[in-house]
Coordinates of C-alpha atoms in Angstrom, one line a residue:
M1 CA 44.7 -174.8 -133.3
T2 CA 41.3 -176.2 -134.2
A3 CA 40.8 -179.6 -135.7
D4 CA 39.8 -178.0 -139.0
A5 CA 42.8 -175.8 -139.1
R6 CA 45.1 -178.7 -138.3
T7 CA 43.5 -180.8 -141.1
D8 CA 43.9 -177.9 -143.6
R9 CA 47.6 -177.5 -142.5
M10 CA 48.3 -181.2 -142.9
T11 CA 46.7 -181.2 -146.3
A12 CA 48.9 -178.2 -147.3
F13 CA 51.9 -180.1 -145.9
A14 CA 51.1 -183.2 -148.0
Q15 CA 50.7 -181.0 -151.1
A16 CA 54.0 -179.2 -150.4
V17 CA 55.8 -182.6 -150.0
M18 CA 54.3 -184.0 -153.2
A19 CA 55.3 -180.9 -155.2
L20 CA 58.8 -181.1 -153.7
M21 CA 59.1 -184.8 -154.6
V22 CA 58.0 -184.0 -158.2
A23 CA 60.5 -181.0 -158.4
H24 CA 63.3 -183.3 -157.3
G25 CA 62.2 -186.2 -159.4
V26 CA 61.5 -188.5 -156.4
A27 CA 59.0 -191.2 -157.3
F28 CA 58.7 -192.6 -153.8
L29 CA 60.3 -193.3 -150.4
R30 CA 60.0 -196.7 -148.7
P31 CA 61.7 -198.2 -145.7
Q32 CA 64.6 -200.6 -146.2
G33 CA 63.7 -203.5 -144.0
G34 CA 61.5 -203.0 -140.9
G35 CA 61.0 -199.3 -140.9
G36 CA 62.5 -195.9 -141.4
A37 CA 62.2 -192.2 -140.6
L38 CA 62.6 -188.8 -142.1
G39 CA 62.6 -185.9 -139.7
L40 CA 63.9 -184.5 -136.5
T41 CA 65.3 -186.6 -133.7
E42 CA 64.5 -185.6 -130.1
S43 CA 67.9 -183.8 -130.0
G44 CA 66.8 -181.7 -133.0
E45 CA 69.0 -183.3 -135.7
F46 CA 67.3 -183.8 -139.1
V47 CA 67.9 -187.4 -140.2
T48 CA 67.0 -189.9 -142.9
R49 CA 67.1 -193.4 -141.4
D50 CA 66.7 -196.6 -143.4
L51 CA 64.9 -195.2 -146.4
A52 CA 65.2 -196.2 -150.0
F53 CA 64.6 -193.5 -152.6
E54 CA 63.3 -194.3 -156.1
F55 CA 63.5 -191.6 -158.7
L56 CA 61.3 -190.9 -161.7
A57 CA 62.7 -191.6 -165.2
P58 CA 63.7 -188.2 -166.9
G59 CA 60.6 -188.1 -169.2
D60 CA 58.3 -188.9 -166.3
H61 CA 60.0 -186.2 -164.2
R62 CA 59.5 -183.6 -166.8
A63 CA 55.9 -184.6 -167.4
A64 CA 55.0 -184.7 -163.7
A65 CA 56.7 -181.3 -163.1
A66 CA 54.8 -179.8 -166.0
A67 CA 51.5 -181.3 -164.7
L68 CA 52.0 -179.7 -161.3
G69 CA 53.5 -176.5 -162.6
V70 CA 56.8 -176.9 -160.7
A71 CA 60.3 -176.3 -162.0
P72 CA 62.2 -179.6 -162.2
V73 CA 65.5 -179.7 -160.3
P74 CA 67.9 -180.8 -163.0
G75 CA 69.8 -184.0 -162.7
S76 CA 73.0 -184.9 -164.4
G77 CA 72.7 -188.5 -165.3
P78 CA 71.6 -191.3 -162.9
R79 CA 70.2 -190.0 -159.6
G80 CA 72.2 -190.7 -156.5
M81 CA 73.3 -189.6 -153.1
A82 CA 73.6 -185.9 -154.0
D83 CA 70.0 -185.9 -155.3
M84 CA 68.8 -187.6 -152.1
Q85 CA 70.7 -185.0 -150.0
A86 CA 69.2 -182.1 -152.0
F87 CA 65.7 -183.4 -151.5
V88 CA 66.2 -184.0 -147.7
R89 CA 67.6 -180.4 -147.3
A90 CA 64.6 -179.0 -149.1
V91 CA 62.0 -181.1 -147.3
G92 CA 63.5 -179.9 -143.9
R93 CA 62.4 -176.4 -144.8
V94 CA 58.8 -177.7 -145.5
Y95 CA 58.8 -179.5 -142.1
D96 CA 59.8 -176.2 -140.4
E97 CA 57.0 -174.3 -142.3
Y98 CA 54.3 -176.7 -141.2
G99 CA 55.5 -177.7 -137.7
V100 CA 56.2 -181.3 -138.6
Q101 CA 58.6 -183.3 -136.3
S102 CA 58.9 -186.5 -138.4
L103 CA 57.5 -189.0 -140.8
D104 CA 57.9 -192.6 -139.6
F105 CA 57.7 -195.4 -142.1
G106 CA 56.4 -198.8 -140.9
P107 CA 57.1 -202.1 -142.6
G108 CA 55.9 -202.0 -146.2
A109 CA 55.2 -198.2 -146.1
R110 CA 55.3 -196.0 -149.2
L111 CA 55.3 -192.2 -149.6
G112 CA 55.0 -191.1 -153.2
F113 CA 53.6 -192.2 -156.5
R114 CA 52.1 -195.5 -157.6
P115 CA 51.3 -196.0 -161.2
G116 CA 47.7 -196.7 -162.1
P117 CA 45.7 -197.3 -165.2
S118 CA 44.9 -193.6 -165.8
G119 CA 48.1 -192.0 -164.3
M120 CA 50.1 -191.7 -161.2
T121 CA 48.5 -191.6 -157.7
F122 CA 50.2 -190.0 -154.7
V123 CA 49.9 -192.3 -151.7
T124 CA 50.9 -192.3 -148.1
E125 CA 50.7 -195.9 -147.0
G126 CA 51.9 -196.9 -143.5
V127 CA 53.5 -193.5 -142.8
A128 CA 52.9 -191.8 -139.4
L129 CA 53.3 -188.1 -139.1
T130 CA 54.4 -186.5 -135.8
L131 CA 53.8 -182.8 -135.2
R132 CA 56.2 -180.7 -133.1
R133 CA 54.9 -179.7 -129.7
E134 CA 53.6 -176.2 -129.6
A135 CA 55.6 -174.0 -127.2

């Protein structure tokens, strides 16, 4: 795969993750403590390790979904473990589609939305992406 094709693929991956986060109402992920991970272990198990999930308020969730043209995954009350699990299952399929092994979160990392003066900005701060080895 050429460098340009790899860059295009990673841009598409980031857009797919952003759309999935909006659909599931996930505002951002950050490590709890020194670091965290979301992805496949060397043994092939998909794991979420030491990550905190922050969810969008219901009105922000609906507005973000409408802005991106994605169907919001409905929630029933405050977001919790079931919502995190649903997002992780869905993001696993995106990893498979784009050949991603894992996202590793360093101290202070953030993946998701940061409020700004004119709206929400999607950021990937301190997050390392590992691709699967090609066979």
